mmCIF file of N, CA and C in Angstrom:
data_model
loop_
_atom_site.group_PDB
_atom_site.id
_atom_site.type_symbol
_atom_site.label_atom_id
_atom_site.label_comp_id
_atom_site.label_asym_id
_atom_site.label_seq_id
_atom_site.Cartn_x
_atom_site.Cartn_y
_atom_site.Cartn_z
ATOM 1 N N MET A 152 14.524 12.072 -18.575
ATOM 2 C CA MET A 152 13.344 12.896 -18.991
ATOM 3 C C MET A 152 12.041 11.713 -18.700
ATOM 4 N N GLU A 153 11.151 12.348 -18.030
ATOM 5 C CA GLU A 153 9.892 11.540 -17.885
ATOM 6 C C GLU A 153 9.068 11.442 -18.936
ATOM 7 N N SER A 154 8.446 10.336 -19.241
ATOM 8 C CA SER A 154 7.623 10.067 -20.352
ATOM 9 C C SER A 154 6.245 10.799 -20.015
ATOM 10 N N GLN A 155 5.278 10.837 -20.997
ATOM 11 C CA GLN A 155 3.993 11.253 -20.844
ATOM 12 C C GLN A 155 3.314 10.516 -19.748
ATOM 13 N N ALA A 156 3.294 8.991 -19.745
ATOM 14 C CA ALA A 156 2.858 8.263 -19.149
ATOM 15 C C ALA A 156 3.131 8.327 -17.496
ATOM 16 N N GLU A 157 4.379 8.763 -17.522
ATOM 17 C CA GLU A 157 4.841 8.980 -16.058
ATOM 18 C C GLU A 157 4.206 10.352 -15.277
ATOM 19 N N LEU A 158 3.924 11.116 -16.205
ATOM 20 C CA LEU A 158 3.259 12.370 -15.728
ATOM 21 C C LEU A 158 1.689 12.433 -15.712
ATOM 22 N N THR A 159 1.133 11.309 -16.120
ATOM 23 C CA THR A 159 -0.167 11.294 -16.096
ATOM 24 C C THR A 159 -0.789 10.492 -14.835
ATOM 25 N N ARG A 160 -1.612 11.276 -14.244
ATOM 26 C CA ARG A 160 -2.076 10.780 -13.084
ATOM 27 C C ARG A 160 -3.463 9.867 -13.443
ATOM 28 N N ALA A 161 -3.550 8.730 -12.898
ATOM 29 C CA ALA A 161 -4.568 7.831 -13.300
ATOM 30 C C ALA A 161 -5.578 7.444 -12.071
ATOM 31 N N LEU A 162 -6.655 7.838 -12.218
ATOM 32 C CA LEU A 162 -7.875 7.539 -11.251
ATOM 33 C C LEU A 162 -8.928 6.748 -11.669
ATOM 34 N N THR A 163 -9.308 5.991 -10.712
ATOM 35 C CA THR A 163 -10.636 5.164 -10.918
ATOM 36 C C THR A 163 -11.749 5.576 -10.090
ATOM 37 N N VAL A 164 -12.782 5.985 -10.850
ATOM 38 C CA VAL A 164 -13.939 6.868 -10.219
ATOM 39 C C VAL A 164 -15.114 5.778 -10.475
ATOM 40 N N VAL A 165 -16.041 5.926 -9.362
ATOM 41 C CA VAL A 165 -17.529 5.161 -9.607
ATOM 42 C C VAL A 165 -18.440 6.027 -9.498
ATOM 43 N N ALA A 166 -19.487 5.797 -10.184
ATOM 44 C CA ALA A 166 -20.661 6.450 -10.264
ATOM 45 C C ALA A 166 -22.040 5.791 -10.221
ATOM 46 N N ALA A 167 -23.096 6.093 -9.675
ATOM 47 C CA ALA A 167 -24.268 5.307 -9.494
ATOM 48 C C ALA A 167 -25.384 5.855 -10.253
ATOM 49 N N VAL A 168 -26.110 5.160 -10.895
ATOM 50 C CA VAL A 168 -27.542 5.457 -11.578
ATOM 51 C C VAL A 168 -28.492 4.938 -10.581
ATOM 52 N N ILE A 169 -29.055 6.022 -10.012
ATOM 53 C CA ILE A 169 -30.177 5.595 -8.871
ATOM 54 C C ILE A 169 -31.529 6.332 -9.315
ATOM 55 N N ARG A 170 -32.435 5.557 -9.558
ATOM 56 C CA ARG A 170 -33.914 5.806 -9.800
ATOM 57 C C ARG A 170 -34.806 5.975 -8.577
ATOM 58 N N ASP A 171 -35.724 6.647 -8.627
ATOM 59 C CA ASP A 171 -36.649 6.756 -7.475
ATOM 60 C C ASP A 171 -37.861 6.064 -8.122
ATOM 61 N N GLY A 172 -38.843 5.994 -7.004
ATOM 62 C CA GLY A 172 -40.188 5.478 -7.453
ATOM 63 C C GLY A 172 -40.871 5.948 -8.831
ATOM 64 N N GLU A 173 -40.500 7.144 -9.126
ATOM 65 C CA GLU A 173 -41.237 7.690 -10.391
ATOM 66 C C GLU A 173 -40.253 7.645 -11.636
ATOM 67 N N ASP A 174 -39.313 6.653 -11.397
ATOM 68 C CA ASP A 174 -38.125 6.436 -12.648
ATOM 69 C C ASP A 174 -37.561 7.503 -12.983
ATOM 70 N N ARG A 175 -37.295 8.577 -11.924
ATOM 71 C CA ARG A 175 -36.488 9.685 -12.255
ATOM 72 C C ARG A 175 -34.904 9.299 -11.814
ATOM 73 N N VAL A 176 -33.905 9.950 -12.337
ATOM 74 C CA VAL A 176 -32.570 9.590 -12.063
ATOM 75 C C VAL A 176 -31.947 10.668 -11.028
ATOM 76 N N LEU A 177 -31.192 10.365 -10.386
ATOM 77 C CA LEU A 177 -30.615 11.383 -9.420
ATOM 78 C C LEU A 177 -29.298 11.782 -9.868
ATOM 79 N N LEU A 178 -29.138 13.096 -9.987
ATOM 80 C CA LEU A 178 -28.022 13.849 -10.318
ATOM 81 C C LEU A 178 -27.510 14.892 -9.176
ATOM 82 N N THR A 179 -26.177 14.924 -9.263
ATOM 83 C CA THR A 179 -25.596 15.965 -8.142
ATOM 84 C C THR A 179 -25.018 17.095 -9.078
ATOM 85 N N ARG A 180 -24.885 18.082 -8.454
ATOM 86 C CA ARG A 180 -24.074 19.320 -9.076
ATOM 87 C C ARG A 180 -22.861 19.704 -8.321
ATOM 88 N N ARG A 181 -21.710 19.340 -9.191
ATOM 89 C CA ARG A 181 -20.394 19.865 -8.531
ATOM 90 C C ARG A 181 -20.264 21.168 -8.173
ATOM 91 N N PRO A 182 -19.938 21.168 -7.029
ATOM 92 C CA PRO A 182 -19.718 22.713 -6.260
ATOM 93 C C PRO A 182 -18.681 23.613 -7.044
ATOM 94 N N GLU A 183 -19.121 24.936 -7.225
ATOM 95 C CA GLU A 183 -18.277 25.911 -7.997
ATOM 96 C C GLU A 183 -16.719 25.827 -7.402
ATOM 97 N N GLY A 184 -15.759 25.902 -8.098
ATOM 98 C CA GLY A 184 -14.369 25.889 -7.706
ATOM 99 C C GLY A 184 -13.757 24.668 -7.663
ATOM 100 N N LEU A 185 -14.624 23.700 -7.842
ATOM 101 C CA LEU A 185 -13.875 22.326 -8.008
ATOM 102 C C LEU A 185 -13.663 22.148 -9.443
ATOM 103 N N HIS A 186 -12.887 21.007 -9.787
ATOM 104 C CA HIS A 186 -12.665 20.668 -11.129
ATOM 105 C C HIS A 186 -14.036 20.288 -11.874
ATOM 106 N N MET A 187 -14.446 20.993 -12.919
ATOM 107 C CA MET A 187 -15.700 20.809 -13.590
ATOM 108 C C MET A 187 -16.785 21.275 -12.663
ATOM 109 N N GLY A 188 -16.527 22.304 -11.839
ATOM 110 C CA GLY A 188 -17.536 22.740 -10.987
ATOM 111 C C GLY A 188 -18.793 23.359 -11.722
ATOM 112 N N GLY A 189 -19.981 23.261 -11.249
ATOM 113 C CA GLY A 189 -21.106 23.490 -11.844
ATOM 114 C C GLY A 189 -21.922 22.674 -12.728
ATOM 115 N N LEU A 190 -21.140 21.719 -13.165
ATOM 116 C CA LEU A 190 -21.756 20.583 -13.890
ATOM 117 C C LEU A 190 -22.458 19.501 -13.191
ATOM 118 N N TRP A 191 -23.417 18.767 -13.749
ATOM 119 C CA TRP A 191 -24.248 17.899 -13.083
ATOM 120 C C TRP A 191 -23.551 16.469 -13.232
ATOM 121 N N GLU A 192 -23.517 15.752 -12.285
ATOM 122 C CA GLU A 192 -23.163 14.216 -12.509
ATOM 123 C C GLU A 192 -23.800 13.334 -11.767
ATOM 124 N N PHE A 193 -23.520 11.922 -12.220
ATOM 125 C CA PHE A 193 -24.104 10.905 -11.420
ATOM 126 C C PHE A 193 -23.358 10.608 -10.248
ATOM 127 N N PRO A 194 -23.743 10.470 -9.093
ATOM 128 C CA PRO A 194 -23.042 10.653 -7.727
ATOM 129 C C PRO A 194 -22.079 9.342 -7.485
ATOM 130 N N GLY A 195 -21.078 9.861 -7.213
ATOM 131 C CA GLY A 195 -19.997 8.788 -6.754
ATOM 132 C C GLY A 195 -18.688 9.480 -6.125
ATOM 133 N N GLY A 196 -17.609 8.864 -6.522
ATOM 134 C CA GLY A 196 -16.376 9.401 -6.195
ATOM 135 C C GLY A 196 -15.109 8.443 -6.425
ATOM 136 N N LYS A 197 -14.048 8.895 -6.042
ATOM 137 C CA LYS A 197 -12.925 8.234 -6.222
ATOM 138 C C LYS A 197 -12.798 6.787 -5.460
ATOM 139 N N VAL A 198 -12.306 5.730 -6.297
ATOM 140 C CA VAL A 198 -11.988 4.504 -5.647
ATOM 141 C C VAL A 198 -10.444 4.612 -4.816
ATOM 142 N N ASP A 199 -10.403 4.367 -3.697
ATOM 143 C CA ASP A 199 -9.201 4.273 -2.930
ATOM 144 C C ASP A 199 -8.461 3.133 -3.378
ATOM 145 N N ASP A 200 -6.966 3.286 -3.011
ATOM 146 C CA ASP A 200 -6.067 2.109 -3.410
ATOM 147 C C ASP A 200 -6.445 0.768 -2.539
ATOM 148 N N GLY A 201 -6.782 -0.256 -3.105
ATOM 149 C CA GLY A 201 -6.968 -1.703 -2.523
ATOM 150 C C GLY A 201 -8.426 -1.653 -2.365
ATOM 151 N N GLU A 202 -9.385 -0.733 -2.721
ATOM 152 C CA GLU A 202 -10.795 -0.653 -2.482
ATOM 153 C C GLU A 202 -11.561 -1.294 -3.639
ATOM 154 N N ALA A 203 -12.505 -2.067 -3.219
ATOM 155 C CA ALA A 203 -13.327 -2.595 -4.264
ATOM 156 C C ALA A 203 -14.370 -1.503 -4.831
ATOM 157 N N PRO A 204 -14.524 -1.482 -6.213
ATOM 158 C CA PRO A 204 -15.478 -0.383 -6.788
ATOM 159 C C PRO A 204 -16.699 -0.385 -5.903
ATOM 160 N N ALA A 205 -17.502 -1.376 -5.762
ATOM 161 C CA ALA A 205 -18.825 -1.281 -5.117
ATOM 162 C C ALA A 205 -18.630 -0.720 -3.834
ATOM 163 N N ALA A 206 -17.701 -1.353 -3.045
ATOM 164 C CA ALA A 206 -17.359 -0.703 -1.749
ATOM 165 C C ALA A 206 -17.168 0.856 -1.667
ATOM 166 N N ALA A 207 -16.479 1.273 -2.522
ATOM 167 C CA ALA A 207 -16.178 2.550 -2.874
ATOM 168 C C ALA A 207 -17.503 3.492 -3.054
ATOM 169 N N LEU A 208 -18.272 2.948 -3.828
ATOM 170 C CA LEU A 208 -19.515 3.517 -4.022
ATOM 171 C C LEU A 208 -20.361 3.647 -3.128
ATOM 172 N N VAL A 209 -20.498 2.345 -2.282
ATOM 173 C CA VAL A 209 -21.258 2.515 -0.928
ATOM 174 C C VAL A 209 -20.787 3.682 -0.078
ATOM 175 N N ARG A 210 -19.457 3.735 0.075
ATOM 176 C CA ARG A 210 -18.772 4.740 1.099
ATOM 177 C C ARG A 210 -19.018 6.216 0.380
ATOM 178 N N GLU A 211 -18.690 6.456 -0.538
ATOM 179 C CA GLU A 211 -18.911 7.781 -1.336
ATOM 180 C C GLU A 211 -20.473 8.223 -1.165
ATOM 181 N N LEU A 212 -21.179 7.392 -1.463
ATOM 182 C CA LEU A 212 -22.742 7.832 -1.389
ATOM 183 C C LEU A 212 -23.234 8.292 0.006
ATOM 184 N N HIS A 213 -22.703 7.335 0.912
ATOM 185 C CA HIS A 213 -22.873 7.732 2.308
ATOM 186 C C HIS A 213 -22.267 9.024 2.755
ATOM 187 N N GLU A 214 -21.064 9.080 2.360
ATOM 188 C CA GLU A 214 -20.060 10.541 2.760
ATOM 189 C C GLU A 214 -20.813 11.783 2.137
ATOM 190 N N GLU A 215 -21.238 11.564 0.789
ATOM 191 C CA GLU A 215 -21.688 12.792 0.120
ATOM 192 C C GLU A 215 -23.296 13.007 0.246
ATOM 193 N N LEU A 216 -23.895 12.014 0.242
ATOM 194 C CA LEU A 216 -25.435 12.069 0.201
ATOM 195 C C LEU A 216 -26.291 11.659 1.386
ATOM 196 N N ASP A 217 -25.368 10.953 2.445
ATOM 197 C CA ASP A 217 -26.115 10.437 3.651
ATOM 198 C C ASP A 217 -27.153 9.487 3.346
ATOM 199 N N VAL A 218 -26.856 8.649 2.352
ATOM 200 C CA VAL A 218 -27.792 7.463 2.082
ATOM 201 C C VAL A 218 -27.139 6.083 2.396
ATOM 202 N N GLU A 219 -27.723 5.134 2.442
ATOM 203 C CA GLU A 219 -27.138 3.568 2.299
ATOM 204 C C GLU A 219 -27.743 3.235 0.855
ATOM 205 N N VAL A 220 -26.872 2.405 0.219
ATOM 206 C CA VAL A 220 -27.329 1.941 -0.971
ATOM 207 C C VAL A 220 -26.902 0.448 -0.922
ATOM 208 N N VAL A 221 -27.591 -0.328 -2.001
ATOM 209 C CA VAL A 221 -27.142 -1.603 -2.523
ATOM 210 C C VAL A 221 -26.806 -1.358 -3.828
ATOM 211 N N VAL A 222 -25.444 -1.604 -4.293
ATOM 212 C CA VAL A 222 -24.785 -1.387 -5.588
ATOM 213 C C VAL A 222 -25.418 -2.686 -6.458
ATOM 214 N N GLY A 223 -25.847 -2.452 -7.535
ATOM 215 C CA GLY A 223 -26.317 -3.518 -8.418
ATOM 216 C C GLY A 223 -25.338 -3.832 -9.431
ATOM 217 N N ARG A 224 -25.684 -4.183 -10.827
ATOM 218 C CA ARG A 224 -24.860 -4.449 -11.780
ATOM 219 C C ARG A 224 -24.043 -3.312 -12.467
ATOM 220 N N PRO A 225 -22.841 -3.523 -12.882
ATOM 221 C CA PRO A 225 -22.255 -2.565 -13.671
ATOM 222 C C PRO A 225 -22.996 -2.332 -14.898
ATOM 223 N N LEU A 226 -22.989 -0.901 -15.317
ATOM 224 C CA LEU A 226 -23.887 -0.629 -16.462
ATOM 225 C C LEU A 226 -23.044 -0.276 -17.784
ATOM 226 N N THR A 227 -21.848 0.408 -17.464
ATOM 227 C CA THR A 227 -21.110 0.802 -18.532
ATOM 228 C C THR A 227 -19.735 1.530 -17.867
ATOM 229 N N PHE A 228 -18.715 1.887 -18.800
ATOM 230 C CA PHE A 228 -17.640 2.572 -18.217
ATOM 231 C C PHE A 228 -17.368 3.611 -19.294
ATOM 232 N N ALA A 229 -16.571 4.468 -18.872
ATOM 233 C CA ALA A 229 -16.164 5.680 -19.861
ATOM 234 C C ALA A 229 -14.696 5.925 -19.362
ATOM 235 N N VAL A 230 -13.783 6.563 -20.275
ATOM 236 C CA VAL A 230 -12.401 6.878 -20.188
ATOM 237 C C VAL A 230 -12.391 8.563 -20.505
ATOM 238 N N HIS A 231 -11.960 9.285 -19.444
ATOM 239 C CA HIS A 231 -11.887 10.738 -19.903
ATOM 240 C C HIS A 231 -10.271 11.170 -19.872
ATOM 241 N N GLU A 232 -9.685 11.737 -20.614
ATOM 242 C CA GLU A 232 -8.392 12.057 -20.599
ATOM 243 C C GLU A 232 -8.245 13.511 -20.721
ATOM 244 N N GLU A 233 -7.377 14.201 -20.068
ATOM 245 C CA GLU A 233 -6.807 15.585 -20.226
ATOM 246 C C GLU A 233 -5.512 15.475 -20.051
ATOM 247 N N PRO A 234 -4.745 16.677 -20.247
ATOM 248 C CA PRO A 234 -3.374 16.637 -20.045
ATOM 249 C C PRO A 234 -3.084 16.338 -18.593
ATOM 250 N N GLY A 235 -2.226 15.506 -18.068
ATOM 251 C CA GLY A 235 -1.906 14.962 -16.824
ATOM 252 C C GLY A 235 -2.868 14.287 -16.052
ATOM 253 N N LEU A 236 -3.901 13.821 -16.769
ATOM 254 C CA LEU A 236 -5.098 13.097 -15.913
ATOM 255 C C LEU A 236 -5.697 12.040 -16.895
ATOM 256 N N ARG A 237 -5.973 11.000 -16.382
ATOM 257 C CA ARG A 237 -6.767 9.774 -17.069
ATOM 258 C C ARG A 237 -7.673 9.226 -15.936
ATOM 259 N N ILE A 238 -8.970 9.352 -16.157
ATOM 260 C CA ILE A 238 -9.969 8.714 -15.436
ATOM 261 C C ILE A 238 -10.643 7.637 -16.152
ATOM 262 N N LEU A 239 -10.771 6.592 -15.166
ATOM 263 C CA LEU A 239 -11.561 5.370 -15.644
ATOM 264 C C LEU A 239 -12.887 5.563 -14.630
ATOM 265 N N LEU A 240 -14.026 5.797 -15.328
ATOM 266 C CA LEU A 240 -15.152 5.839 -14.709
ATOM 267 C C LEU A 240 -16.163 4.852 -14.799
ATOM 268 N N LEU A 241 -16.374 4.110 -13.822
ATOM 269 C CA LEU A 241 -17.223 2.729 -13.764
ATOM 270 C C LEU A 241 -18.665 3.343 -13.319
ATOM 271 N N PHE A 242 -19.700 2.982 -14.089
ATOM 272 C CA PHE A 242 -21.186 3.402 -13.906
ATOM 273 C C PHE A 242 -21.704 1.901 -13.403
ATOM 274 N N PHE A 243 -22.507 1.980 -12.285
ATOM 275 C CA PHE A 243 -23.276 0.944 -11.535
ATOM 276 C C PHE A 243 -24.475 1.471 -11.552
ATOM 277 N N ALA A 244 -25.585 0.415 -11.626
ATOM 278 C CA ALA A 244 -26.968 0.620 -10.996
ATOM 279 C C ALA A 244 -26.872 0.572 -9.425
ATOM 280 N N ALA A 245 -27.732 1.391 -8.990
ATOM 281 C CA ALA A 245 -27.713 1.272 -7.137
ATOM 282 C C ALA A 245 -29.003 1.721 -6.738
ATOM 283 N N ARG A 246 -29.442 1.191 -5.666
ATOM 284 C CA ARG A 246 -30.798 1.406 -5.081
ATOM 285 C C ARG A 246 -30.818 1.954 -3.572
ATOM 286 N N ILE A 247 -31.403 3.020 -3.336
ATOM 287 C CA ILE A 247 -31.120 3.578 -1.940
ATOM 288 C C ILE A 247 -32.060 2.692 -1.031
ATOM 289 N N ILE A 248 -31.397 2.202 -0.099
ATOM 290 C CA ILE A 248 -32.260 1.437 1.120
ATOM 291 C C ILE A 248 -32.537 2.069 2.363
ATOM 292 N N ALA A 249 -31.691 3.102 2.669
ATOM 293 C CA ALA A 249 -32.006 4.067 3.954
ATOM 294 C C ALA A 249 -31.363 5.484 3.570
ATOM 295 N N GLY A 250 -32.366 6.322 4.050
ATOM 296 C CA GLY A 250 -32.032 7.910 4.018
ATOM 297 C C GLY A 250 -32.613 8.524 2.738
ATOM 298 N N GLU A 251 -32.778 9.777 2.785
ATOM 299 C CA GLU A 251 -32.984 10.677 1.798
ATOM 300 C C GLU A 251 -31.830 11.472 1.275
ATOM 301 N N PRO A 252 -31.449 11.499 -0.143
ATOM 302 C CA PRO A 252 -30.416 12.180 -0.358
ATOM 303 C C PRO A 252 -30.318 13.666 -0.024
ATOM 304 N N GLU A 253 -29.268 13.906 0.400
ATOM 305 C CA GLU A 253 -28.850 15.320 0.846
ATOM 306 C C GLU A 253 -27.397 15.836 0.598
ATOM 307 N N GLY A 254 -27.372 16.941 -0.014
ATOM 308 C CA GLY A 254 -25.887 17.366 -0.405
ATOM 309 C C GLY A 254 -25.017 17.711 0.876
ATOM 310 N N ARG A 255 -24.239 16.680 1.386
ATOM 311 C CA ARG A 255 -23.564 17.134 2.647
ATOM 312 C C ARG A 255 -22.325 17.894 2.472
ATOM 313 N N GLU A 256 -22.033 17.964 1.030
ATOM 314 C CA GLU A 256 -20.705 18.780 0.706
ATOM 315 C C GLU A 256 -21.127 20.022 -0.026
ATOM 316 N N GLY A 257 -22.505 20.578 0.191
ATOM 317 C CA GLY A 257 -22.901 21.641 -0.469
ATOM 318 C C GLY A 257 -23.441 21.512 -1.883
ATOM 319 N N GLN A 258 -23.436 20.284 -2.243
ATOM 320 C CA GLN A 258 -23.936 20.177 -3.649
ATOM 321 C C GLN A 258 -25.401 20.036 -3.883
ATOM 322 N N ALA A 259 -25.974 20.755 -5.005
ATOM 323 C CA ALA A 259 -27.238 20.571 -5.265
ATOM 324 C C ALA A 259 -27.543 19.250 -5.701
ATOM 325 N N ILE A 260 -28.712 18.785 -5.359
ATOM 326 C CA ILE A 260 -29.245 17.328 -5.995
ATOM 327 C C ILE A 260 -30.458 17.618 -6.827
ATOM 328 N N ALA A 261 -30.767 16.862 -7.848
ATOM 329 C CA ALA A 261 -31.827 16.679 -8.529
ATOM 330 C C ALA A 261 -32.559 15.537 -9.048
ATOM 331 N N TRP A 262 -33.801 15.201 -8.813
ATOM 332 C CA TRP A 262 -34.328 13.929 -9.584
ATOM 333 C C TRP A 262 -34.790 14.347 -10.849
ATOM 334 N N VAL A 263 -34.216 13.593 -11.870
ATOM 335 C CA VAL A 263 -34.495 14.222 -13.460
ATOM 336 C C VAL A 263 -35.032 12.928 -14.180
ATOM 337 N N GLU A 264 -36.272 13.411 -14.841
ATOM 338 C CA GLU A 264 -36.942 12.500 -15.791
ATOM 339 C C GLU A 264 -35.856 12.091 -16.885
ATOM 340 N N THR A 265 -35.847 10.882 -17.276
ATOM 341 C CA THR A 265 -34.868 10.460 -18.332
ATOM 342 C C THR A 265 -34.810 11.376 -19.419
ATOM 343 N N ALA A 266 -35.832 11.580 -20.134
ATOM 344 C CA ALA A 266 -35.970 12.354 -21.367
ATOM 345 C C ALA A 266 -35.307 13.770 -21.118
ATOM 346 N N ASP A 267 -35.422 14.233 -19.812
ATOM 347 C CA ASP A 267 -34.726 15.695 -19.501
ATOM 348 C C ASP A 267 -33.060 15.685 -19.139
ATOM 349 N N LEU A 268 -32.636 14.528 -19.023
ATOM 350 C CA LEU A 268 -31.221 14.505 -18.680
ATOM 351 C C LEU A 268 -30.338 15.232 -19.588
ATOM 352 N N PRO A 269 -30.352 15.415 -21.095
ATOM 353 C CA PRO A 269 -29.701 16.123 -21.922
ATOM 354 C C PRO A 269 -29.701 17.421 -21.648
ATOM 355 N N SER A 270 -30.691 18.221 -20.908
ATOM 356 C CA SER A 270 -30.711 19.632 -20.710
ATOM 357 C C SER A 270 -29.776 19.978 -19.365
ATOM 358 N N TYR A 271 -29.206 18.916 -18.762
ATOM 359 C CA TYR A 271 -28.257 19.191 -17.709
ATOM 360 C C TYR A 271 -27.062 19.120 -18.102
ATOM 361 N N PRO A 272 -26.076 20.344 -18.155
ATOM 362 C CA PRO A 272 -24.801 19.924 -18.409
ATOM 363 C C PRO A 272 -23.809 19.119 -17.560
ATOM 364 N N THR A 273 -23.107 18.193 -18.127
ATOM 365 C CA THR A 273 -22.418 17.235 -17.520
ATOM 366 C C THR A 273 -20.876 17.166 -17.948
ATOM 367 N N PRO A 274 -20.101 16.658 -17.098
ATOM 368 C CA PRO A 274 -18.713 16.174 -17.641
ATOM 369 C C PRO A 274 -18.772 15.432 -18.891
ATOM 370 N N PRO A 275 -17.741 15.261 -19.715
ATOM 371 C CA PRO A 275 -18.000 14.455 -20.928
ATOM 372 C C PRO A 275 -18.087 13.164 -20.530
ATOM 373 N N ALA A 276 -17.624 12.494 -19.626
ATOM 374 C CA ALA A 276 -17.887 10.948 -19.348
ATOM 375 C C ALA A 276 -19.177 10.680 -19.046
ATOM 376 N N ASP A 277 -19.865 11.678 -18.159
ATOM 377 C CA ASP A 277 -21.113 11.290 -17.723
ATOM 378 C C ASP A 277 -22.204 11.673 -18.917
ATOM 379 N N ALA A 278 -21.806 12.560 -19.884
ATOM 380 C CA ALA A 278 -22.503 12.743 -21.040
ATOM 381 C C ALA A 278 -22.746 11.469 -22.018
ATOM 382 N N GLU A 279 -21.780 10.613 -21.958
ATOM 383 C CA GLU A 279 -21.787 9.360 -22.743
ATOM 384 C C GLU A 279 -22.832 8.527 -22.152
ATOM 385 N N LEU A 280 -23.117 8.257 -20.776
ATOM 386 C CA LEU A 280 -24.122 7.640 -20.028
ATOM 387 C C LEU A 280 -25.458 8.231 -20.263
ATOM 388 N N VAL A 281 -25.563 9.603 -20.315
ATOM 389 C CA VAL A 281 -26.822 10.121 -20.630
ATOM 390 C C VAL A 281 -27.507 9.781 -21.907
ATOM 391 N N ARG A 282 -26.370 9.658 -22.970
ATOM 392 C CA ARG A 282 -26.820 9.380 -24.234
ATOM 393 C C ARG A 282 -27.329 7.958 -24.389
ATOM 394 N N LEU A 283 -26.666 7.072 -23.304
ATOM 395 C CA LEU A 283 -27.021 5.750 -23.352
ATOM 396 C C LEU A 283 -28.484 5.595 -22.884
ATOM 397 N N LEU A 284 -28.528 6.304 -21.654
ATOM 398 C CA LEU A 284 -29.857 6.094 -20.994
ATOM 399 C C LEU A 284 -31.002 6.653 -21.731
ATOM 400 N N VAL A 285 -30.794 7.855 -22.457
ATOM 401 C CA VAL A 285 -31.842 8.178 -23.196
ATOM 402 C C VAL A 285 -32.226 7.552 -24.271
ATOM 403 N N GLY A 286 -31.002 6.952 -24.821
ATOM 404 C CA GLY A 286 -31.265 6.025 -25.929
ATOM 405 C C GLY A 286 -32.073 4.642 -25.576
ATOM 406 N N LEU A 287 -31.830 4.196 -24.296
ATOM 407 C CA LEU A 287 -32.468 2.948 -23.593
ATOM 408 C C LEU A 287 -34.021 3.489 -23.643
ATOM 409 N N ALA A 288 -34.363 4.710 -23.312
ATOM 410 C CA ALA A 288 -35.584 4.957 -23.187
ATOM 411 C C ALA A 288 -36.285 5.359 -24.500
ATOM 412 N N GLY A 289 -35.599 5.042 -25.634
ATOM 413 C CA GLY A 289 -36.434 5.191 -27.171
ATOM 414 C C GLY A 289 -36.247 6.510 -27.651
ATOM 415 N N LEU A 290 -35.411 7.321 -26.911
ATOM 416 C CA LEU A 290 -35.178 8.768 -27.545
ATOM 417 C C LEU A 290 -33.889 9.116 -28.022
ATOM 418 N N ASP A 291 -33.868 9.959 -28.704
ATOM 419 C CA ASP A 291 -32.405 10.428 -29.166
ATOM 420 C C ASP A 291 -31.738 11.434 -28.030
ATOM 421 N N ALA A 292 -30.744 11.830 -28.085
ATOM 422 C CA ALA A 292 -30.218 12.805 -27.152
ATOM 423 C C ALA A 292 -30.877 14.163 -27.419
ATOM 424 N N ASP A 293 -31.627 14.486 -28.374
ATOM 425 C CA ASP A 293 -32.344 15.701 -28.416
ATOM 426 C C ASP A 293 -33.675 15.586 -28.121
ATOM 427 N N GLY A 294 -34.043 14.315 -27.648
ATOM 428 C CA GLY A 294 -35.725 14.003 -27.016
ATOM 429 C C GLY A 294 -36.564 13.703 -27.972
ATOM 430 N N SER A 295 -35.922 13.361 -29.281
ATOM 431 C CA SER A 295 -36.940 12.913 -30.403
ATOM 432 C C SER A 295 -36.888 11.397 -30.509
ATOM 433 N N ARG A 296 -38.063 10.822 -31.050
ATOM 434 C CA ARG A 296 -37.942 9.357 -31.398
ATOM 435 C C ARG A 296 -36.771 8.914 -32.109
ATOM 436 N N ASP A 297 -36.177 7.773 -31.788
ATOM 437 C CA ASP A 297 -35.181 7.332 -32.726
ATOM 438 C C ASP A 297 -35.893 6.220 -33.644
ATOM 439 N N LEU A 298 -36.039 6.898 -34.799
ATOM 440 C CA LEU A 298 -36.779 6.155 -35.917
ATOM 441 C C LEU A 298 -35.752 5.511 -36.835
ATOM 442 N N PRO A 299 -35.795 4.141 -37.384
ATOM 443 C CA PRO A 299 -34.771 3.650 -38.195
ATOM 444 C C PRO A 299 -34.628 4.225 -39.464
ATOM 445 N N TRP A 300 -35.796 4.980 -39.982
ATOM 446 C CA TRP A 300 -35.838 5.663 -41.496
ATOM 447 C C TRP A 300 -35.320 7.088 -41.410
ATOM 448 N N LYS A 301 -34.895 7.537 -40.136
ATOM 449 C CA LYS A 301 -34.361 8.983 -40.055
ATOM 450 C C LYS A 301 -33.264 9.174 -40.833
#
């Protein structure tokens, strides 16, 4: 009999936090019919076997959005688990150096103000980063100020 660990597929996924000149954050919407379709996410994708995470992010952003990027520092990570699947999601800062984002796989794109990020439904792993980014902007997830005496 196979153990649960043997039945669980493990993936490493990379995603980018890309800001524009107005300090808005780029989100893409997963196409309907895909796993977690219709949800908004930070753009990126799967890391291939033997591929460096930063290289995977450069490749995925070119394939999906037709942009060239410089990958910056790692920001945080998240782990998402569901039956038969474990995803390690690595979030990086990135900057577009060539091209304008265009959904090459039919996905919608949006430039979103940091304070508005919580209004975009995201997969659970991306939601953790949304809370982090909104918190860093001095706001709670509901958009209110984070006051120490609340």
